[in-house]
């Protein structure tokens, strides 16, 4: 069996099945999903279909909505942006929300 440059076995020519990537929801799992896609992208098992729910749907949209050679770049950019520290939240010097800011109006 032939090997790929990364040392993994190549996908056999006789492999005629489709590869599906299903991504579930759950916030922090989304960054792990990006890593799973990165591993698949470095193999010969690129997904033929991608589906997801919640954060998985966002990752699936980034994957499906970009050219194969740009998918990892866009996944990294998305996850870098949403996990970056931001000062846009109204916090006081103790790092807490100001009193009443987390309450809904009645």
Coordinates of N, CA and C in Angstrom, one line a residue:
X1 N 0.9 -1.2 0.0 CA 0.0 0.0 0.0 C 0.9 1.2 0.0
X2 N 0.6 2.2 -0.8 CA 1.3 3.4 -0.9 C 1.2 4.3 0.3
X3 N 2.2 5.1 0.6 CA 2.1 6.0 1.7 C 2.0 7.5 1.2
X4 N 1.3 8.3 2.1 CA 1.2 9.7 1.8 C 2.4 10.4 2.3
X5 N 2.7 11.7 2.0 CA 3.9 12.4 2.5 C 3.9 12.5 4.1
X6 N 2.7 12.4 4.7 CA 2.6 12.4 6.2 C 2.9 11.1 6.8
X7 N 3.2 10.1 6.0 CA 3.5 8.7 6.5 C 2.3 7.8 6.7
X8 N 1.1 8.4 6.5 CA -0.1 7.6 6.6 C -0.4 6.8 5.3
X9 N -1.1 5.6 5.5 CA -1.4 4.9 4.3 C -2.3 5.7 3.3
X10 N -2.1 5.6 2.1 CA -3.0 6.3 1.1 C -4.3 5.6 1.0
X11 N -5.3 6.4 0.6 CA -6.7 5.8 0.4 C -6.6 4.9 -0.8
X12 N -7.0 3.6 -0.6 CA -7.0 2.6 -1.7 C -7.8 3.1 -2.9
X13 N -7.4 2.8 -4.1 CA -8.1 3.2 -5.3 C -9.5 2.5 -5.3
X14 N -9.5 1.4 -4.7 CA -10.8 0.6 -4.7 C -11.8 1.1 -3.7
X15 N -11.4 2.1 -2.9 CA -12.3 2.7 -1.9 C -13.4 3.5 -2.6
X16 N -14.6 3.0 -2.6 CA -15.6 3.7 -3.4 C -16.7 4.3 -2.5
X17 N -16.5 4.3 -1.2 CA -17.5 4.9 -0.3 C -17.4 6.4 -0.2
X18 N -18.4 7.0 0.2 CA -18.4 8.5 0.5 C -18.0 8.7 1.9
X19 N -17.4 9.8 2.2 CA -17.0 10.2 3.6 C -17.9 11.3 4.0
X20 N -18.5 11.1 5.2 CA -19.4 12.2 5.7 C -18.8 12.7 7.0
X21 N -18.9 13.9 7.3 CA -18.4 14.5 8.5 C -19.6 15.2 9.2
X22 N -20.1 14.7 10.3 CA -21.2 15.2 11.0 C -20.7 15.8 12.3
X23 N -21.0 17.1 12.5 CA -20.5 17.9 13.6 C -21.7 18.3 14.5
X24 N -21.5 17.9 15.8 CA -22.6 18.2 16.8 C -22.4 19.6 17.4
X25 N -23.4 20.0 18.2 CA -23.3 21.2 18.9 C -22.6 21.1 20.2
X26 N -22.4 22.2 20.8 CA -21.8 22.2 22.2 C -20.6 23.1 22.3
X27 N -20.7 24.3 21.9 CA -19.8 25.4 22.1 C -18.3 25.0 21.9
X28 N -17.6 24.6 23.0 CA -16.2 24.4 23.0 C -15.8 23.2 22.1
X29 N -16.8 22.3 21.8 CA -16.5 21.2 20.9 C -16.2 21.7 19.5
X30 N -16.7 22.9 19.2 CA -16.4 23.4 17.8 C -15.0 23.6 17.5
X31 N -14.1 24.0 18.5 CA -12.7 24.1 18.2 C -12.1 22.8 17.9
X32 N -12.5 21.8 18.6 CA -12.0 20.4 18.4 C -12.4 19.9 17.0
X33 N -13.6 20.3 16.6 CA -14.1 19.9 15.3 C -13.2 20.5 14.2
X34 N -12.8 21.7 14.4 CA -11.8 22.3 13.4 C -10.6 21.5 13.3
X35 N -10.1 20.9 14.5 CA -8.9 20.1 14.5 C -9.2 18.8 13.8
X36 N -10.4 18.2 13.9 CA -10.7 17.0 13.2 C -10.7 17.2 11.7
X37 N -11.3 18.3 11.3 CA -11.3 18.6 9.9 C -9.9 18.8 9.4
X38 N -9.0 19.5 10.2 CA -7.6 19.7 9.8 C -6.9 18.3 9.5
X39 N -7.2 17.3 10.4 CA -6.6 16.0 10.2 C -7.1 15.3 9.0
X40 N -8.5 15.4 8.8 CA -9.0 14.8 7.5 C -8.5 15.5 6.3
X41 N -8.3 16.8 6.4 CA -7.8 17.6 5.2 C -6.4 17.2 4.8
X42 N -5.6 16.7 5.8 CA -4.2 16.3 5.5 C -4.2 14.8 5.1
X43 N -5.3 14.2 5.0 CA -5.4 12.8 4.5 C -6.1 12.7 3.2
X44 N -6.3 11.5 2.7 CA -7.0 11.4 1.4 C -8.5 11.1 1.7
X45 N -8.9 11.4 2.9 CA -10.3 11.1 3.3 C -11.0 12.4 3.5
X46 N -10.9 13.4 2.6 CA -11.7 14.6 2.7 C -13.1 14.3 2.6
X47 N -13.9 14.9 3.5 CA -15.4 14.6 3.5 C -16.0 15.0 2.2
X48 N -16.9 14.1 1.7 CA -17.7 14.4 0.6 C -19.0 15.2 1.0
X49 N -19.4 14.9 2.2 CA -20.6 15.6 2.8 C -20.2 16.1 4.2
X50 N -20.8 17.3 4.5 CA -20.6 17.9 5.8 C -21.9 18.4 6.3
X51 N -22.2 18.1 7.6 CA -23.5 18.5 8.2 C -23.2 18.8 9.7
X52 N -24.0 19.7 10.2 CA -23.8 20.0 11.6 C -25.0 20.7 12.2
X53 N -25.0 20.8 13.6 CA -26.0 21.5 14.3 C -25.4 22.4 15.3
X54 N -26.0 23.5 15.5 CA -25.4 24.5 16.4 C -24.0 25.0 16.0
X55 N -23.0 24.9 16.9 CA -21.7 25.3 16.5 C -21.1 24.4 15.4
X56 N -21.6 23.2 15.4 CA -21.2 22.3 14.3 C -21.7 22.7 12.9
X57 N -22.9 23.4 12.9 CA -23.4 23.9 11.7 C -22.6 25.1 11.2
X58 N -22.1 25.9 12.1 CA -21.2 27.0 11.7 C -19.9 26.5 11.1
X59 N -19.3 25.5 11.8 CA -18.1 24.9 11.2 C -18.4 24.3 9.9
X60 N -19.5 23.6 9.8 CA -19.9 22.9 8.5 C -20.1 24.0 7.4
X61 N -20.7 25.1 7.7 CA -20.9 26.2 6.7 C -19.5 26.8 6.3
X62 N -18.6 26.9 7.2 CA -17.3 27.4 6.9 C -16.6 26.4 5.9
X63 N -16.7 25.2 6.2 CA -16.0 24.1 5.4 C -16.7 24.1 4.0
X64 N -18.0 24.0 4.0 CA -18.7 23.8 2.7 C -18.7 25.1 1.9
X65 N -18.6 26.3 2.6 CA -18.7 27.5 1.9 C -17.4 28.1 1.3
X66 N -16.3 27.3 1.5 CA -15.0 27.8 1.0 C -14.4 26.8 0.1
X67 N -13.5 27.2 -0.7 CA -12.7 26.3 -1.6 C -11.9 25.4 -0.7
X68 N -11.6 24.2 -1.1 CA -10.9 23.3 -0.2 C -9.5 23.8 0.2
X69 N -8.9 24.6 -0.6 CA -7.5 25.1 -0.2 C -7.6 26.3 0.7
X70 N -8.9 26.8 1.0 CA -9.0 27.9 1.9 C -9.8 27.6 3.2
X71 N -10.3 26.4 3.3 CA -11.1 26.0 4.4 C -10.4 26.1 5.8
X72 N -9.2 25.6 5.9 CA -8.5 25.7 7.1 C -8.2 27.1 7.5
X73 N -7.8 27.9 6.5 CA -7.5 29.3 6.8 C -8.7 30.0 7.4
X74 N -9.9 29.7 6.9 CA -11.1 30.4 7.3 C -11.6 29.8 8.7
X75 N -11.4 28.5 8.9 CA -11.7 27.9 10.2 C -10.8 28.5 11.3
X76 N -9.5 28.7 11.0 CA -8.6 29.3 12.0 C -8.9 30.7 12.3
X77 N -9.3 31.5 11.2 CA -9.6 32.9 11.4 C -10.9 33.0 12.3
X78 N -11.9 32.2 12.0 CA -13.1 32.2 12.8 C -12.8 31.9 14.3
X79 N -12.1 30.8 14.5 CA -11.9 30.4 15.9 C -10.9 31.4 16.6
X80 N -10.0 32.0 15.9 CA -9.1 33.0 16.5 C -9.9 34.2 16.9
X81 N -10.9 34.6 16.1 CA -11.7 35.8 16.4 C -12.6 35.5 17.5
X82 N -13.3 34.4 17.6 CA -14.3 34.3 18.6 C -13.7 33.8 20.0
X83 N -12.4 33.4 20.0 CA -11.8 33.1 21.2 C -10.9 34.1 21.7
X84 N -10.7 35.2 21.0 CA -9.8 36.3 21.4 C -10.4 37.1 22.5
X85 N -9.5 37.6 23.4 CA -10.0 38.5 24.5 C -10.6 39.7 23.9
X86 N -11.7 40.1 24.5 CA -12.3 41.4 24.0 C -12.6 42.3 25.2
X87 N -12.5 43.6 25.0 CA -12.8 44.5 26.0 C -14.2 45.2 25.8
X88 N -15.0 44.6 24.9 CA -16.3 45.2 24.6 C -17.3 44.9 25.7
X89 N -17.1 43.9 26.6 CA -18.0 43.6 27.6 C -17.9 44.7 28.7
X90 N -19.0 45.2 29.2 CA -18.9 46.2 30.3 C -18.6 45.6 31.7
X91 N -17.3 45.5 31.9 CA -16.9 45.0 33.2 C -16.3 46.1 34.1
X92 N -16.4 45.9 35.4 CA -15.8 46.8 36.3 C -14.4 46.4 36.6
X93 N -13.7 47.1 37.5 CA -12.3 46.8 37.8 C -12.1 45.5 38.4
X94 N -13.1 44.9 39.0 CA -13.0 43.5 39.6 C -13.2 42.4 38.5
X95 N -13.5 42.9 37.3 CA -13.7 41.9 36.2 C -15.1 41.4 36.2
X96 N -16.1 42.1 36.9 CA -17.5 41.6 36.9 C -18.4 42.6 36.2
X97 N -19.5 42.1 35.7 CA -20.5 43.0 35.1 C -21.0 43.9 36.1
X98 N -21.3 45.2 35.7 CA -21.9 46.1 36.6 C -23.2 45.7 37.2
X99 N -23.6 46.1 38.4 CA -24.9 45.7 39.0 C -26.0 46.0 38.0
X100 N -26.9 45.0 37.9 CA -28.1 45.2 37.0 C -27.9 45.0 35.6
X101 N -26.7 44.8 35.1 CA -26.5 44.7 33.7 C -26.8 43.3 33.2
X102 N -26.9 42.3 34.1 CA -27.3 41.0 33.6 C -28.8 40.7 33.9
X103 N -29.6 41.7 34.3 CA -31.0 41.5 34.6 C -31.8 41.9 33.4
X104 N -32.9 41.2 33.3 CA -33.9 41.6 32.2 C -34.9 42.6 32.8
X105 N -35.3 43.5 32.0 CA -36.3 44.5 32.4 C -37.7 43.7 32.6
X106 N -38.4 44.1 33.6 CA -39.7 43.5 33.9 C -40.8 44.3 33.3

